[in-house]
Amino acid sequence: MSAETKTDRPYLLERVGDAAIVQIYADGFEHLSLRDKILCWHLSQAALAGRDIYYDQRYAHNLTMRRVLEAVLTHPSATDPAVLDAITHYTKLFWIHTGPFNNLTARKFVLSCTPDAFAVAVKNAAADGAPLPLEADESIDQLLARLYGPLFDKDFEPIVTNKSPGAGADILKSSSNNLYVGLEMADLDGFEERFPLNSRLVKTAGGLVEEPYRIGGKYSDQIAFIVEHLEAAIPHATEAMAEALRALVTFYRTGETADRRAYDIAWVRDQHSTVDTMNGFIEVYMDARGVKGSWEALVYYVHPEKTAAAQAIAEHAQWFEDRMPWDPKYRKPKVTGVTARAIEVVMESGDAAPMTPIGVNLPNDQEIRETYGSKSVSLSNVTEAYEKSTPREYRKEFAWSQEEVDRAEQWAAFAGELTTNLHEIIGHGSGQVSAALNGAPEKALKEHSSAIEEARADLVALYFVADPYLAAIGVVPAESQDDIVLAEYEAYARNALVQLRRIREGTQIEEDHMRNRQLVVHWLLANTSALTVSTRDSKTYYRVTSRHEFREGAGRLLAEVQRIRAEGDYEAASTLLDTYGVHFDAALRDEIVGRVDRLDLASYTAFVMPKLTPLRDARGEIVDVEITYPKDFATQMLEYGQV
Ligand SMILES: [Zn+2]
């Protein structure tokens, strides 16, 4: 760090509509060994090399749209300032959400200037020398006509992923992402996918065609670049990590499920390297079926002190498993190698950025988790950046009493990190499913699979955060555990209310983590006396009335959620989510939006990554890698766009 100190450096950089843009800092990078720094550099390049894959997966028009928008932003001189403002605002949202669909509501947002004004801006940029993504013999007007629907028409391809399209409608046909072309669910009857996680399915006159993502297949160019950077990283990696990277390269070449499994296993076995990466087709939230992986990459290194606390929980995984409040036949007799680490991210790309998770537990393959275990990470510097950029009025507005505010100020950050650890390390890693499901409950639970799994992991955390055993193993101070538990339950209840601000249209939630939080809180409201709804000055509050009832209720719901997953009970999942998780009251949402807007609070946060720069000697060898913080979102996005 140069002139700035840790305490006065800026976190919140700007507001874009209801989004906050926040800088992530990676303290300690300077102190890594040169070898680890160089490793981070090559892995970061591999992360950026795949960024366009996710753009294309999310929407077939995304890359063309991005190139046109970036052409205007980099060649602005002749364009009317008001029009340029509108285009800049839209482009920032487009970058934040990787395309024109809001990440949280799944709905389309559109450009606010007129199509004519936009056409003038694009032509100005072209006249100024900006390259445009024109097809052969295509005029600028034809290009703009092709992009009219995606840019300006809210009703054209309106929802990226629609898991609840309503009676009679098809989940694939109603979803505008690029994972399927021309298909509906019925087309999949009797069709066996050879590359379920890593392919696009296209319906042609001759039947369904599977396009595997691999070298020589779909995204061949991008994947070849990823592989080039991974291969450059291998000489700087530990032996265990090098083995995992070689397996990943093999998988990127063949696309075969057996090679992906070999990679997952090698990746789980690498437990001690200081630097690590996730790189591949990983999370399945964007697929209405919950099968196809969105491409993402993270590069990070371990945070030693915070890792000690996470590891203490991981070491007692079997103790928690033996006491899961569900049918003993769905407990694992032997929990295998859960590794937990607190990390500092230096690069996130694809589905993991610019909006990022705070915790990740992989691999997702249930069978590998059961046999080989999993690795869980909590993103310390992301959590820190969230904390430091959140205004204090935020809690005050939604807390019922001053005691609740005080409790939150003292304990919410601590409790949040603890429950994130329990969610990732114990929650996702726990339980076993009926043998009849062949280790793949997601096939039976379909579009409800992700929300049910998130609910399961949250409920494990809410149930065990109140267990005295946590104090016994030194993870929480015994004398403060009651306050910590209450602070967590209160924050969880507030969150169910406050998160409604993110869905400014409609009365239905699409995002799986949000569905899960609504499910938990509304189930507790309906079935226990843990919570109550109170109003004061026409403001709604969710209050925790009994810590004990809350824990007991979370345990009961957890037993049912685990049963649903273990038995693949689609009907029960459907009913549970439909009753408690998907729908909400528009009047309540409007009230929350009003309160949030009066305080000018952001609804969600996007992050600016650190920037790594290799310093080379006369022979071109890297002699150091410098880390800097760009603190400007547009600059970073435009830079990434040129890679
Ligand atoms: Zn989770």
Coordinates of C-alpha atoms and ligand atoms in Angstrom, one line a residue, residues 285 423-424 428 454 457 513, ligand 1:
Y285 CA -28.2 -21.8 -10.8
H423 CA -23.2 -23.2 6.0
E424 CA -20.3 -24.1 3.8
H428 CA -23.2 -28.4 2.2
E454 CA -29.3 -23.7 0.0
A457 CA -27.1 -25.5 4.3
H513 CA -30.5 -18.1 -2.2
Ligands
ZN1 ZN -24.6 -22.3 -0.2

